[in-house]
Amino acid sequence: MLDKTVEDMLMVNREHYVIPASMVATVQADNSLTHAFLVLTKVRYARIPVLDGDQFVGLISLPMVTETMLGLDSLKIEQLDDMCVRDVMDTDVTTVDNPYALEEVMHLLVNDPFLPVVASTGEFTGIVTRREWMKSLNYICHDLGKDYEVTPKTTVHAGHHQ
């Protein structure tokens, strides 16, 4: 359970946590792997969302694409034109609802640099990034004493409560 004061401070920046779908690099599930390769190379992100229309269906990464190019002794680039994103994408992806629970997102972002935000209809609405959360944590760390009187309940020594 989040501390109420911390939760209130996190809520101040809640609208900044979600990067809207219109601002996120995506590919369509039926795009060629050549297209996905070019997009991933251009945007320089590790993974990007895959959509089917406006529906979220998975994530794709550069290693997923390049794995299909690897032969025993050469690169087979022509295979990228013959395969679609849906052939190699990861569909076992953790997503969060829109609106999402702050505490759930905080726990999930420990292991993921971003989480796709998906409406109950399956529509991709954006991503929540660890970067934006870290900016809010930075805000709390620097501004807590400006808005709140912080006093320890017990004596604190070297990071341990007595």
Coordinates of C-alpha atoms in Angstrom, one line a residue:
M1 CA 0.0 0.0 0.0
L2 CA 1.4 3.4 -1.0
D3 CA 1.8 6.0 1.7
K4 CA -1.1 8.5 1.2
T5 CA 1.3 11.5 1.2
V6 CA 3.5 9.9 -1.5
E7 CA 0.5 8.8 -3.5
D8 CA -0.8 12.4 -3.4
M9 CA 2.5 13.7 -4.6
L10 CA 2.7 11.1 -7.4
M11 CA -0.8 12.1 -8.5
V12 CA 0.3 15.6 -9.2
N13 CA 2.2 14.4 -12.3
R14 CA -0.2 11.6 -13.3
E15 CA -1.1 13.1 -16.7
H16 CA 2.6 13.1 -17.6
Y17 CA 3.1 9.4 -17.0
V18 CA 1.3 8.2 -20.2
I19 CA 2.9 9.1 -23.5
P20 CA -0.1 9.1 -25.9
A21 CA -0.3 6.5 -28.7
S22 CA 0.0 9.2 -31.3
M23 CA 3.5 10.0 -29.9
V24 CA 4.7 6.4 -29.8
A25 CA 6.6 4.6 -32.6
T26 CA 4.6 1.5 -33.5
V27 CA 4.3 -1.0 -36.3
Q28 CA 1.3 -3.0 -37.6
A29 CA 1.2 -6.7 -37.2
D30 CA 1.0 -7.2 -41.0
N31 CA 4.0 -5.0 -41.8
S32 CA 7.0 -6.7 -43.3
L33 CA 10.0 -7.4 -41.1
T34 CA 11.9 -5.1 -43.4
H35 CA 9.6 -2.2 -42.3
A36 CA 10.0 -3.2 -38.6
F37 CA 13.8 -3.4 -39.0
L38 CA 13.9 0.1 -40.5
V39 CA 11.5 1.6 -37.8
L40 CA 13.4 0.0 -34.9
T41 CA 16.8 1.1 -36.3
K42 CA 15.5 4.7 -36.9
V43 CA 13.9 5.2 -33.5
R44 CA 16.6 3.4 -31.6
Y45 CA 14.2 1.9 -29.0
A46 CA 14.8 -1.6 -27.7
R47 CA 11.1 -2.6 -28.3
I48 CA 8.1 -1.0 -29.8
P49 CA 4.4 -1.8 -29.7
V50 CA 2.7 -3.9 -32.4
L51 CA -0.8 -2.9 -33.4
D52 CA -3.6 -4.5 -35.5
G53 CA -5.5 -1.4 -36.5
D54 CA -5.7 0.4 -33.2
Q55 CA -5.6 -2.8 -31.1
F56 CA -2.5 -3.7 -29.1
V57 CA -1.3 -7.2 -30.0
G58 CA 2.3 -7.4 -28.9
L59 CA 5.9 -6.0 -28.9
I60 CA 8.7 -6.4 -31.3
S61 CA 12.5 -5.9 -30.8
L62 CA 15.5 -5.7 -33.1
P63 CA 16.8 -9.0 -31.9
M64 CA 13.5 -10.7 -32.9
V65 CA 13.9 -9.3 -36.4
T66 CA 17.6 -10.0 -36.8
E67 CA 17.2 -13.6 -35.5
T68 CA 15.2 -14.4 -38.7
M69 CA 18.2 -13.1 -40.8
L70 CA 20.8 -15.4 -39.3
G71 CA 21.9 -18.3 -41.4
L72 CA 24.7 -20.7 -40.6
D73 CA 27.3 -18.7 -42.4
S74 CA 25.6 -15.6 -43.8
L75 CA 22.9 -13.0 -43.3
K76 CA 19.7 -13.7 -45.3
I77 CA 18.2 -10.2 -45.6
E78 CA 15.6 -11.2 -48.3
Q79 CA 13.7 -13.2 -45.6
L80 CA 12.6 -9.9 -44.0
D81 CA 10.4 -9.1 -47.0
D82 CA 8.7 -12.5 -46.9
M83 CA 7.8 -12.4 -43.2
C84 CA 5.4 -10.2 -41.2
V85 CA 5.8 -8.7 -37.8
R86 CA 3.1 -11.0 -36.4
D87 CA 5.4 -14.0 -37.3
V88 CA 8.0 -13.0 -34.7
M89 CA 6.4 -10.5 -32.2
D90 CA 6.1 -11.2 -28.5
T91 CA 2.4 -11.6 -27.5
D92 CA 3.1 -12.5 -23.9
V93 CA 3.3 -8.9 -22.8
T94 CA 2.2 -7.2 -19.5
T95 CA -0.1 -4.3 -20.1
V96 CA -1.9 -1.9 -17.8
D97 CA -5.5 -0.7 -18.0
N98 CA -6.4 2.9 -18.8
P99 CA -6.8 4.3 -16.2
Y100 CA -4.2 2.3 -14.3
A101 CA -3.4 1.7 -10.6
L102 CA -0.3 3.7 -9.5
E103 CA 1.0 1.0 -7.2
E104 CA 0.7 -1.7 -9.8
V105 CA 2.5 0.3 -12.4
M106 CA 5.3 1.2 -9.9
H107 CA 5.9 -2.5 -9.2
L108 CA 5.8 -3.5 -12.9
L109 CA 8.2 -0.7 -14.0
V110 CA 11.0 -2.2 -11.8
N111 CA 11.4 -4.9 -14.5
D112 CA 10.2 -3.1 -17.7
P113 CA 11.4 0.2 -19.1
F114 CA 7.8 0.9 -20.3
L115 CA 4.3 -0.6 -20.1
P116 CA 1.7 -0.5 -22.9
V117 CA -1.5 1.1 -21.7
V118 CA -4.5 -0.6 -23.2
A119 CA -8.2 0.4 -22.9
S120 CA -10.8 -2.3 -22.0
T121 CA -11.7 -2.5 -25.7
G122 CA -8.1 -3.5 -26.5
E123 CA -7.2 -0.1 -28.0
F124 CA -3.6 1.0 -27.6
T125 CA -3.7 4.3 -25.8
G126 CA 0.0 4.9 -25.0
I127 CA 2.8 3.8 -22.8
V128 CA 3.9 4.5 -19.2
T129 CA 7.6 4.8 -19.0
R130 CA 10.1 4.3 -16.2
R131 CA 11.7 7.5 -17.2
E132 CA 8.6 9.6 -16.4
W133 CA 8.2 7.8 -13.0
M134 CA 11.8 8.5 -12.2
K135 CA 11.3 12.2 -12.9
S136 CA 8.3 12.1 -10.4
L137 CA 10.4 10.3 -7.8
N138 CA 13.1 12.9 -8.3
Y139 CA 10.4 15.6 -7.7
I140 CA 9.3 13.9 -4.5
C141 CA 12.8 13.5 -3.2
H142 CA 13.6 17.2 -3.8
D143 CA 10.2 18.8 -2.9
L144 CA 8.8 16.7 0.0
G145 CA 10.1 19.1 2.6
K146 CA 8.7 22.2 0.7
D147 CA 5.1 21.0 1.1
Y148 CA 5.2 18.7 4.1
E149 CA 6.7 18.6 7.6
V150 CA 8.7 15.4 7.7
T151 CA 9.6 14.1 11.1
P152 CA 10.6 10.5 11.9
K153 CA 8.3 8.5 14.2
T154 CA 11.4 6.7 15.7
T155 CA 15.1 7.3 15.8
V156 CA 16.6 6.3 12.5
H157 CA 20.2 5.0 12.3
A158 CA 22.1 4.0 9.1
G159 CA 18.9 3.3 7.2
H160 CA 17.3 1.0 9.9
H161 CA 14.3 1.9 12.0
Q162 CA 14.3 1.0 15.7

